[in-house]
Short mmCIF file of C-alpha atoms and ligand atoms in Angstrom, two decimals:
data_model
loop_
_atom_site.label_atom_id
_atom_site.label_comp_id
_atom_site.label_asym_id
_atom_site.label_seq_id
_atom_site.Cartn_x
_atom_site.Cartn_y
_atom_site.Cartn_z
CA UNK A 153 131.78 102.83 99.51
CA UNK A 154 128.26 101.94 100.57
CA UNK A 155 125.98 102.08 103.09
CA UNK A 156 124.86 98.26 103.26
CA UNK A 157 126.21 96.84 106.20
CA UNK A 158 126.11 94.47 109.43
CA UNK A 159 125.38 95.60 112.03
CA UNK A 160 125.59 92.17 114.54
CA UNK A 161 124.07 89.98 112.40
CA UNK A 162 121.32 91.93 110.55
CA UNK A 163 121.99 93.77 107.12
CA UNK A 164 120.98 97.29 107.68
CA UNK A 165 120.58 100.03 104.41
CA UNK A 166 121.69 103.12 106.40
CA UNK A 167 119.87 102.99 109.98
CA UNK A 168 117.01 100.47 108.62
CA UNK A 169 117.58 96.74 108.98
CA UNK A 170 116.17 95.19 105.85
CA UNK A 171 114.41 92.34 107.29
CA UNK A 172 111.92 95.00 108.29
CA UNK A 173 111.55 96.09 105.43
CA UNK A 174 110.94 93.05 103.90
CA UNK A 175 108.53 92.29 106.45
CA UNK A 176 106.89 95.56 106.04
CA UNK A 177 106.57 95.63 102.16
CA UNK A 178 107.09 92.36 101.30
CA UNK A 179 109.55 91.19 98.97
CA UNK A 180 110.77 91.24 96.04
CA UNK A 181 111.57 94.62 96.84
CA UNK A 182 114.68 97.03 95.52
CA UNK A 183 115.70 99.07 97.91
CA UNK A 184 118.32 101.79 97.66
CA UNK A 185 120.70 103.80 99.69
CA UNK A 186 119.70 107.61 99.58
CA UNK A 187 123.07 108.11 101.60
CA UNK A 188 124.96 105.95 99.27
CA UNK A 189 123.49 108.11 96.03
CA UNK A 190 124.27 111.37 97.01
CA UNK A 191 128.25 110.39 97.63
CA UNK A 192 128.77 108.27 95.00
CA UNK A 193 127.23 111.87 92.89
CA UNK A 194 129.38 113.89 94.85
CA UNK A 195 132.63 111.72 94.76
CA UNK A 196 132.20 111.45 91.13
CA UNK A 197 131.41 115.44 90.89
CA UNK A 198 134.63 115.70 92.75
CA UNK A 199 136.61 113.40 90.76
CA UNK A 200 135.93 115.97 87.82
CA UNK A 201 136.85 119.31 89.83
CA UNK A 202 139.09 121.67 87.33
CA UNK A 203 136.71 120.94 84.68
CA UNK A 204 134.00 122.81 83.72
CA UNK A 205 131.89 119.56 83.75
CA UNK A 206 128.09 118.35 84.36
CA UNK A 207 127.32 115.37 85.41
CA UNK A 208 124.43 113.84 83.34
CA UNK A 209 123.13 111.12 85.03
CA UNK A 210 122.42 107.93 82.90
CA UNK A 211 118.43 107.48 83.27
CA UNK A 212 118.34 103.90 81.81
CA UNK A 213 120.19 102.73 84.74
CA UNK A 214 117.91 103.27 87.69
CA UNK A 215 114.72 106.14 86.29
CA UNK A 216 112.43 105.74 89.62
CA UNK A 217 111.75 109.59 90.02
CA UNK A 218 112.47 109.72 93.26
CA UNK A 219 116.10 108.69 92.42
CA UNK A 220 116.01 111.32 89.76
CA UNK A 221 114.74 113.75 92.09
CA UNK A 222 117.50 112.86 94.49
CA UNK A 223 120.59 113.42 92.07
CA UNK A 224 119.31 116.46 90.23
CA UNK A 225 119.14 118.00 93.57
CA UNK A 226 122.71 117.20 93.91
CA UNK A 227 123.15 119.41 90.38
CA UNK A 228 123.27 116.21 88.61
CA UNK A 229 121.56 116.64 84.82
CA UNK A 230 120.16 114.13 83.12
CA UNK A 231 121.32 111.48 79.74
CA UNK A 232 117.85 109.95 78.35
CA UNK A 233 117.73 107.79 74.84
CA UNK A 234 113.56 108.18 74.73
CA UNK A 235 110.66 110.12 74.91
CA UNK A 236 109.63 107.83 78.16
CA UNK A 237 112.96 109.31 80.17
CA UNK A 238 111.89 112.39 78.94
CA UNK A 239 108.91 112.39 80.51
CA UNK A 240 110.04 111.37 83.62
CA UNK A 241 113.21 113.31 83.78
CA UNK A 242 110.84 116.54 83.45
CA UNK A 243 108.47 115.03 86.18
CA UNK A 244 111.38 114.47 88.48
CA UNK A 245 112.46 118.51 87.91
CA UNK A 246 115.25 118.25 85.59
CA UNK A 247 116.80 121.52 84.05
CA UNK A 248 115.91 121.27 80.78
CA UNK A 249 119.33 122.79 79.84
CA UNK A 250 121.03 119.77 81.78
CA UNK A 251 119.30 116.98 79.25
CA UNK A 252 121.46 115.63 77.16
CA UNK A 253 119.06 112.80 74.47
CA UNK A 254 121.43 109.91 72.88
CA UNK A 255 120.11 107.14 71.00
CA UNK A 256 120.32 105.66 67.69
CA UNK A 257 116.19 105.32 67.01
CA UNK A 258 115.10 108.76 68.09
CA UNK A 259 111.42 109.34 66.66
CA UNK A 260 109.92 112.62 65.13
CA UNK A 261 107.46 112.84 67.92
CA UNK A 262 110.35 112.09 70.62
CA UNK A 263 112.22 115.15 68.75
CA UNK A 264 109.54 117.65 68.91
CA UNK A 265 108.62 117.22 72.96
CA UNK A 266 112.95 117.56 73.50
CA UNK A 267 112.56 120.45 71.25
CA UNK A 268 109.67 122.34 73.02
CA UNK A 269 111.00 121.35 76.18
CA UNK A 270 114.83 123.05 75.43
CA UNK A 271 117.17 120.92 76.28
CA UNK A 272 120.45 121.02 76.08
CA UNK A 273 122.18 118.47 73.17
CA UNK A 274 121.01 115.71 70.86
CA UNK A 275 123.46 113.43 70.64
CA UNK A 276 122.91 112.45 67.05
CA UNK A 277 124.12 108.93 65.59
CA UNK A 278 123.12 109.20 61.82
CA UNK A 279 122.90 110.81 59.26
CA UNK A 280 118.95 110.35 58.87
CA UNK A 281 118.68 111.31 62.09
CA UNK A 282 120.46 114.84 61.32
CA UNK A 283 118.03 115.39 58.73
CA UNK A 284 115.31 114.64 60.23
CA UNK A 285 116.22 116.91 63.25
CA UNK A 286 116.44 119.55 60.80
CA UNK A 287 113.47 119.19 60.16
CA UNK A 288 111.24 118.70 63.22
CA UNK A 289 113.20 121.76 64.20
CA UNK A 290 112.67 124.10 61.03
CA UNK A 291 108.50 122.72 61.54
CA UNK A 292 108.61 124.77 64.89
CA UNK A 293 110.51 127.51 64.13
CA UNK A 294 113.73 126.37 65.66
CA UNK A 295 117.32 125.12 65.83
CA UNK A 296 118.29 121.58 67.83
CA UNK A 297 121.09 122.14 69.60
CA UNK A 298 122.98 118.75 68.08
CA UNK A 299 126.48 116.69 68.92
CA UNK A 300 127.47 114.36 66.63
CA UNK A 301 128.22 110.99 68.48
CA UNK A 302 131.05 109.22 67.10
CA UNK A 303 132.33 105.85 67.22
CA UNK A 304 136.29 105.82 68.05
CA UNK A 305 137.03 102.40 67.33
CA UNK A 306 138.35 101.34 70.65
CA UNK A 307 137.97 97.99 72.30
CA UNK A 308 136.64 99.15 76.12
CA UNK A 309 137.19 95.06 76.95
CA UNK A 310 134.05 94.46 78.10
CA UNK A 311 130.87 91.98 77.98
CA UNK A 312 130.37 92.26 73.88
CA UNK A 313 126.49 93.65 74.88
CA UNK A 314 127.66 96.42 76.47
CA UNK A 315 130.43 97.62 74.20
CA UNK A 316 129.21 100.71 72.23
CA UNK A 317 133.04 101.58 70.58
CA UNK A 318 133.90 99.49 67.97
CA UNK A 319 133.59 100.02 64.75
CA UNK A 320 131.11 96.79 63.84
CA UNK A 321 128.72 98.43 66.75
CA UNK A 322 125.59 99.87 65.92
CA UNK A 323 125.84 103.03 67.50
CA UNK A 324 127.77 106.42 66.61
CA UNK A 325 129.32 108.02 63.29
CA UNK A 326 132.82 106.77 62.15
CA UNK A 327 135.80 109.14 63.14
CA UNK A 328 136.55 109.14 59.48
CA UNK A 329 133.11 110.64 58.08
CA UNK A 330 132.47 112.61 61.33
CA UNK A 331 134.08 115.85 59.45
CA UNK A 332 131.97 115.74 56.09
CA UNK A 333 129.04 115.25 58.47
CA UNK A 334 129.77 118.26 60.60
CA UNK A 335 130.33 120.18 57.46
CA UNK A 336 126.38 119.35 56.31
CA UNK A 337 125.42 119.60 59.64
CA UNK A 338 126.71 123.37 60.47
CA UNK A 339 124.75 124.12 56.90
CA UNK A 340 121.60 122.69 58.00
CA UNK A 341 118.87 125.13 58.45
CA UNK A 342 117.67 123.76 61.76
CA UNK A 343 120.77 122.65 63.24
CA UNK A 344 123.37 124.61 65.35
CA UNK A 345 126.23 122.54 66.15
CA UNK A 346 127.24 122.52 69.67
CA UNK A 347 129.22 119.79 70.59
CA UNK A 348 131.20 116.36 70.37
CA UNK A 349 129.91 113.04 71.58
CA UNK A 350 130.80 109.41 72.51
CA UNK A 351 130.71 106.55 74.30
CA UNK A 352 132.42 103.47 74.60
CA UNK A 353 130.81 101.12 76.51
CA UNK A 354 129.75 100.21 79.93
CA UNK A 355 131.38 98.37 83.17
CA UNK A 356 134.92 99.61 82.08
CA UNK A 357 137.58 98.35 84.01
CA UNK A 358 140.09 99.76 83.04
CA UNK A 359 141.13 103.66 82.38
CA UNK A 360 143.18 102.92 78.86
CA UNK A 361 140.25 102.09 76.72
CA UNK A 362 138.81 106.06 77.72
CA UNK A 363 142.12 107.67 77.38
CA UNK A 364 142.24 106.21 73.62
CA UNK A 365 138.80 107.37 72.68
CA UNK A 366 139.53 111.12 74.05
CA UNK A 367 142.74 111.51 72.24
CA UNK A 368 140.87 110.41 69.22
CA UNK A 369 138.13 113.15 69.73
CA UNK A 370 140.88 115.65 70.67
CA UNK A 371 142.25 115.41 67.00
CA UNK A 372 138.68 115.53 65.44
CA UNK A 373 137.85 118.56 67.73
CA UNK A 374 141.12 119.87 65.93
CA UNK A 375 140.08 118.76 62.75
CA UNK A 376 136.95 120.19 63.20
CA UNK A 377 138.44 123.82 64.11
CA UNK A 378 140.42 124.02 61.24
CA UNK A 379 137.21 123.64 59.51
CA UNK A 380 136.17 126.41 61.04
CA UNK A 381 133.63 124.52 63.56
CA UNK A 382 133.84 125.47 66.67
CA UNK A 383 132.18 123.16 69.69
CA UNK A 384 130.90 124.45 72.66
CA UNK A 385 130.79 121.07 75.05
CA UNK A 386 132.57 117.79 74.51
CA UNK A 387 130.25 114.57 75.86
CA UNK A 388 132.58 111.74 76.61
CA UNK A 389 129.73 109.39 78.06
CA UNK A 390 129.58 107.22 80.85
CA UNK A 391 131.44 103.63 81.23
CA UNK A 392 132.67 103.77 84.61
CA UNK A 393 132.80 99.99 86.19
CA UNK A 394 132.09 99.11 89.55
CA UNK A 395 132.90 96.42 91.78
CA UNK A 396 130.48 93.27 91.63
CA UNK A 397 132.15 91.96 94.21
CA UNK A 398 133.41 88.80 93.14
CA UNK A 399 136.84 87.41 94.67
CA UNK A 400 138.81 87.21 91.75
CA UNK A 401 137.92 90.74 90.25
CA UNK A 402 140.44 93.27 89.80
CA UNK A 403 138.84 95.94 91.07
CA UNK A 404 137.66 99.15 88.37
CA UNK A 405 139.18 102.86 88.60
CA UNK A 406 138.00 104.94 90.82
CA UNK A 407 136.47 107.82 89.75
CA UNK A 408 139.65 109.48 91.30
CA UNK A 409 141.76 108.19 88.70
CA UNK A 410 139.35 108.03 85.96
CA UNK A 411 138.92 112.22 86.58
CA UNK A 412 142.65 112.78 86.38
CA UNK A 413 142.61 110.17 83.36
CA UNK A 414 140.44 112.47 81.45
CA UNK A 415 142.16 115.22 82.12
CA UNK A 416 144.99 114.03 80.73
CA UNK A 417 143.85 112.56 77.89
CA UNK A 418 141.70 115.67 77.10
CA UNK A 419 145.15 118.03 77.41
CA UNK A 420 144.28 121.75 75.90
CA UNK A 421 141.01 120.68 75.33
CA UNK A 422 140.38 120.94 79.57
CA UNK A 423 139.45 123.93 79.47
CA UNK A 424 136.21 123.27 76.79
CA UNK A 425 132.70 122.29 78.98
CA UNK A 426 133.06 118.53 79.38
CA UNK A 427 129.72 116.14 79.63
CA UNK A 428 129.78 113.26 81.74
CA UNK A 429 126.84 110.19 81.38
CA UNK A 430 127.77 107.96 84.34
CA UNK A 431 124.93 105.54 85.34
CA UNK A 432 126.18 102.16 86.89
CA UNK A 433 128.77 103.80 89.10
CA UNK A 434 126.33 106.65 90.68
CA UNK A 435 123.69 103.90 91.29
CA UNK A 436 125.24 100.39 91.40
CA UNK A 437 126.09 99.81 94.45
CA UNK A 438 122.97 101.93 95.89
CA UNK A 439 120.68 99.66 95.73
CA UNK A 440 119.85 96.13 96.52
CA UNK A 441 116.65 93.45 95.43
CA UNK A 442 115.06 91.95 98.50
CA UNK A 443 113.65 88.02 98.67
CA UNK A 444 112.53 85.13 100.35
CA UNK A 445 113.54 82.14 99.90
CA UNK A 446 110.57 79.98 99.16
CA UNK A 447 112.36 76.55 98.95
CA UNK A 448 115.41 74.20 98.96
CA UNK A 449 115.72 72.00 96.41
CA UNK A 450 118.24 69.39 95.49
CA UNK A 451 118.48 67.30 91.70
CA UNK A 452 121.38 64.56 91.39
CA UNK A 453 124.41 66.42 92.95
CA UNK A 454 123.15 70.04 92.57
CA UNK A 455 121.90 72.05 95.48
CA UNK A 456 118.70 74.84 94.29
CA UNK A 457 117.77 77.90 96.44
CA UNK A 458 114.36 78.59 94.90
CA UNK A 459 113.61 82.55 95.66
CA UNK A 460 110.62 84.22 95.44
CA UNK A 461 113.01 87.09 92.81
CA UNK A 462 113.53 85.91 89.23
CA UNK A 463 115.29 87.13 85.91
CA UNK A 464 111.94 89.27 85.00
CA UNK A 465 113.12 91.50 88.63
CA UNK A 466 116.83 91.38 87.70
CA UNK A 467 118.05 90.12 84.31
CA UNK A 468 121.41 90.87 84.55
CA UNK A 469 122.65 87.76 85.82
CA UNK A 470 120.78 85.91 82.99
CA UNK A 471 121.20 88.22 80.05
CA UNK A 472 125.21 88.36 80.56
CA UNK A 473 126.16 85.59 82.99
CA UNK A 474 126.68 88.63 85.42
CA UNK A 475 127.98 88.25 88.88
CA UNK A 476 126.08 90.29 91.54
CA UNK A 477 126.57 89.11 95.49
CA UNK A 478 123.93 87.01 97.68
CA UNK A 479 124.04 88.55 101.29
CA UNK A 480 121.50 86.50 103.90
CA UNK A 481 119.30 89.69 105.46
CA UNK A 482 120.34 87.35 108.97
CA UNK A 483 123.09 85.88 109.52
CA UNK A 484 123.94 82.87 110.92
CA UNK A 485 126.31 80.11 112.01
CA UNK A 486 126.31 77.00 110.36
CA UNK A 487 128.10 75.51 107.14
CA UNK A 488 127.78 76.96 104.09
CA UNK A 489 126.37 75.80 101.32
CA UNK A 490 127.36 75.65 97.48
CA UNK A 491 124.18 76.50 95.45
CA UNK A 492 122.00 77.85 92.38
CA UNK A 493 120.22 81.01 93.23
CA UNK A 494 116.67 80.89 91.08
CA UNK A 495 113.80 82.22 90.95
CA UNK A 496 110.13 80.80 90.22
CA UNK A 497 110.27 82.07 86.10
CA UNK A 498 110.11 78.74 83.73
CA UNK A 499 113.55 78.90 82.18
CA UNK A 500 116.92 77.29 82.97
CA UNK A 501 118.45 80.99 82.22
CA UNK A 502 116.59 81.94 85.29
CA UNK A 503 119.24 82.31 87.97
CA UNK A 504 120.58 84.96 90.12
CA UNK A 505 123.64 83.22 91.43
CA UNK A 506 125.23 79.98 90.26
CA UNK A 507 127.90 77.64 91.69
CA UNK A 508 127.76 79.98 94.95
CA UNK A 509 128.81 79.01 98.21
CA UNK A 510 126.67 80.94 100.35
CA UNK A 511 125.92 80.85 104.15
CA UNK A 512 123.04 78.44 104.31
CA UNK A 513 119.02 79.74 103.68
CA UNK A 514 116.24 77.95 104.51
CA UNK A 515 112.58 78.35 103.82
CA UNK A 516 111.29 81.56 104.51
CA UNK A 517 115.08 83.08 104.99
CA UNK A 518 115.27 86.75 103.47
CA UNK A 519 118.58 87.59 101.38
CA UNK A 520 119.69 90.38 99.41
CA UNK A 521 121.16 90.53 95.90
CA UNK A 522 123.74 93.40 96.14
CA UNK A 523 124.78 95.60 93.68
CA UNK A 524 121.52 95.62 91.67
CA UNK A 525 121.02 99.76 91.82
CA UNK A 526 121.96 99.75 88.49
CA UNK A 527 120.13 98.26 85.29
CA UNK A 528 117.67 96.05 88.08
CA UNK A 529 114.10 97.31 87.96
CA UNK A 530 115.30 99.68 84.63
CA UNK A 531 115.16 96.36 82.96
CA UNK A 532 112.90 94.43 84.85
CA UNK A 533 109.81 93.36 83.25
CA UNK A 534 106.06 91.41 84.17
CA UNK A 535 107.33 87.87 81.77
CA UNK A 536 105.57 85.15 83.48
CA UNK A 537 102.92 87.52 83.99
CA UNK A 538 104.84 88.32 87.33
CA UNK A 539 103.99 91.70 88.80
CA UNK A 540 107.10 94.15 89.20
CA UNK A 541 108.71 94.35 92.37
CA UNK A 542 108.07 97.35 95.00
CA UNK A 543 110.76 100.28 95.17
CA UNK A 544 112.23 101.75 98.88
CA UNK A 545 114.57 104.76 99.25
CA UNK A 546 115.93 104.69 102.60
CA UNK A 547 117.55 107.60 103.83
CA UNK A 548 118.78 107.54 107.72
CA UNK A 549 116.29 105.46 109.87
CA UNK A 550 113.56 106.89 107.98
CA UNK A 551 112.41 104.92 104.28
CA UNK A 552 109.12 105.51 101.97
CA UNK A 553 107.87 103.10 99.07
CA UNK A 554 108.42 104.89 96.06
CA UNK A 555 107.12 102.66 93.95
CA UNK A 556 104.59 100.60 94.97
CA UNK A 557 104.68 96.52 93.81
CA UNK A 558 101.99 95.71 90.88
CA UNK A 559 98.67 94.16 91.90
CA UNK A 560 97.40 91.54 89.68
CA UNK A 561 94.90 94.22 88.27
CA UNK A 562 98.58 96.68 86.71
CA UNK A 563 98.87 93.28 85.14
CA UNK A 564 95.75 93.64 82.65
CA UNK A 565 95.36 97.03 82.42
CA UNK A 566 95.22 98.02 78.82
CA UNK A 567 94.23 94.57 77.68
CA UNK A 568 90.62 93.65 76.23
CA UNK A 569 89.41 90.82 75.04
CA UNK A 570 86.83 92.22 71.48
CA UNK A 571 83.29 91.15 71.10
CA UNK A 572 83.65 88.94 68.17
CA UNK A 573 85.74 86.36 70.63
CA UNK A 574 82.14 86.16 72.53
CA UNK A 575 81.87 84.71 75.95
CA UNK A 576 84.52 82.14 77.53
CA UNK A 577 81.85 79.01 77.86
N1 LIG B 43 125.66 106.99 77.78
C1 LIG B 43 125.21 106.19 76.81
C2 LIG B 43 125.03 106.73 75.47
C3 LIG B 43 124.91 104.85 77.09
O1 LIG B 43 124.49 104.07 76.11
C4 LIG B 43 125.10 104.33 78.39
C5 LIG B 43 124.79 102.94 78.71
C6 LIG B 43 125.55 105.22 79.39
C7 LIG B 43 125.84 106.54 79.04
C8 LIG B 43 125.74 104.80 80.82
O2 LIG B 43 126.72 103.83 80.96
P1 LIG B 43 127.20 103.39 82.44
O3 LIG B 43 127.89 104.57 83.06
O4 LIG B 43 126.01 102.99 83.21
O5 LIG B 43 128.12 102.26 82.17
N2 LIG B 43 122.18 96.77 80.76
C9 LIG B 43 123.62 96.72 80.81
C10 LIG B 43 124.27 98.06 80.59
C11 LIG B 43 123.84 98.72 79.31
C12 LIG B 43 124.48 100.07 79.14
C13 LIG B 43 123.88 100.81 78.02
N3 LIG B 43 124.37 102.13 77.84
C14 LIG B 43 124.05 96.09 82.12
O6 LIG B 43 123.18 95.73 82.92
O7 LIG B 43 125.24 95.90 82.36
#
């Protein structure tokens, strides 16, 4: 559930319609659903009651501090893969001893500031990176806190750029050398061993593919035991799908069943501290980008809605063909249309919707591309030298900018042009 909606014929965000918005900040503009946040936190806090579990919050998918702010005072924590979510996860108040850092590339540098700052787990996917953290740690006179992330080997049957699992995937330790790394890794000076990690993949649709990656822990966490290692806290990631909203989708778990899937597939293990990384279902369907619709345009037989949003705001749709919905900010009568959704960026990839029958926009018509809380302006970046987009929370009939959009001057900053080029003429 969300709190997008019609109200007549206006799309409202909570008690705000979104045409003033648009009007008021311009677009492209994200804006997100403080309402929406906060349950789909709660509901998903819920879904894990019995456990002892925390909630670590997936900072690639939406990191605008506000956000952050928002679901760590909901008791969220926080899952970061760099030194730059570090930063901001501190800046937005996390609990240091709610950070969980994953990643396969984790510098020395990006080791040291986790270190200092005491957080709770690296999630560590090699074994150079064990050594290393041994090291950083030993330099300052301390002991990382580590999991070892391991790769189960299952297929979570999803888009092959978001599947973490399987064995040819970069990320994670094999199940079958996890133990002989544990061993070296409870004998490391600067390492204590504390827990378990994994994850799958992301936009899972289906419970099975999480239920066969716990089971496979639960044996290693046996394994392990009889080893004489004994884990604190077992991380089983994030994953979750959502709905995108498109007709013929069967629609994801809810985190309902997904919590009583764990539980099952976790067995005597329930009662160990579990970690949870959700990103796209907590923010998904909070938030939506904002545009105009600067022309129609038709070539041969096709029909072009050219928008003033592009793949640089929201790459999704470009990057894996993926399906987010086009809702008009007004609506109106009249017979709909069957279009391409694209923005101004010089590439045929450049689309937001294709093939889409949508109620018919016209020139200087304002429309919303839903489900876009998630992985939108985390990945959205200035290519065609276009400034990023502005950021709204809305909460009630109240909403603040918390991000304001680029000027042209954000643009340049940290560019110079040396004296030996001398002067343009
Ligand atoms: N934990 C780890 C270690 C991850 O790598 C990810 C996502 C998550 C948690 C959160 O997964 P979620 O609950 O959001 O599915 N840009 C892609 C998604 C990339 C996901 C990367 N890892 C997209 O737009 O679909």
């Amino acid at each position: 559930m969300n709190h997008f909606h019609y109200k007549d014929d206006d799309l409202y965000c909570e008690d705000v319609p979104l045409a003033r918005i648009a009007e008021e900040v311009g677009t492209p503009a994200y804006v997100y659903s403080h309402a929406t946040l906060s349950r789909h936190l709660r509901v998903f806090q819920d879904a894990l009651a019995g456990l002892d579990a925390l909630v670590c919050f997936s900072v690639k998918a939406s990191s605008n501090l506000a956000l952050l702010r928002l679901l760590f005072s909901g008791g969220a924590g926080a899952d970061i893969v760099s030194g730059g979510e570090l930063h901001r996860v501190l800046a937005a108040g996390c609990d240091p001893q709610k950070i969980v850092f994953s990643g396969v590339g984790k510098t020395a540098p990006e080791m040291r500031r986790a270190l200092e700052a005491g957080i709770l787990a690296f999630n560590v996917e090699s074994e150079g990176e064990l050594d290393l953290l041994s090291r950083v740690a030993r330099e300052l006179g301390r002991r990382a806190p580590t999991s070892i992330r391991v790769n189960p080997d299952v297929d979570p049957e999803t888009h092959p750029y978001i599947a973490t699992g399987l064995r040819e995937s970069k990320f994670g330790i094999p199940a079958s050398e996890a133990r002989a790394l544990y061993q070296k890794a409870a004998a490391l000076p600067g390492i204590d061993v504390v827990g378990l990690d994994c994850h799958i993949g992301s936009q899972l649709t289906n419970t099975a593919p999480f239920r066969d990656a716990i089971e496979k822990l639960v044996t290693l966490v046996r394994d392990l035991e009889r080893d004489g290692i004994e884990l604190e806290h077992l991380d089983i990631g994030g994953g979750l799908g959502i709905p995108y909203g498109r007709d013929e989708e069967a629609p994801p778990p809810t985190p309902g069943e997904y919590g009583e899937a764990i539980k099952r597939a976790l067995g005597p293990l329930a009662s160990k501290r579990i970690i949870c990384e959700p990103g796209r279902v907590i923010a998904g369907n909070a938030g939506v980008l904002l545009s105009t619709v600067l022309y129609r345009k038709r070539a041969q037989s096709k029909e072009f809605v050219v928008v003033d949003a592009a793949m640089n705001d929201l790459l999704r749709p470009a990057l894996y063909e993926a399906f987010h919905p086009v809702w008009p900010l007004r609506r109106r009568g009249g017979e709909r249309i069957r279009a391409d959704v694209v923005g101004p960026v010089c590439e045929t990839g450049d689309f937001l919707a294709r093939e889409r029958e949508i109620s018919p926009l016209e020139t200087g018509d304002r429309m919303a591309v839903g489900a876009a809380g998630a992985y939108g302006f985390s990945m959205a970046s200035n290519y065609n030298s276009r400034p990023k987009p502005a950021e709204i929370l809305v909460k009630g009939p109240r909403y603040a900018v918390v991000r304001h959009r680029e000027s042209l001057a954000d643009l340049t900053r940290g560019e110079a042009i040396p004296d030996f080029l001398g002067d343009a003429d």
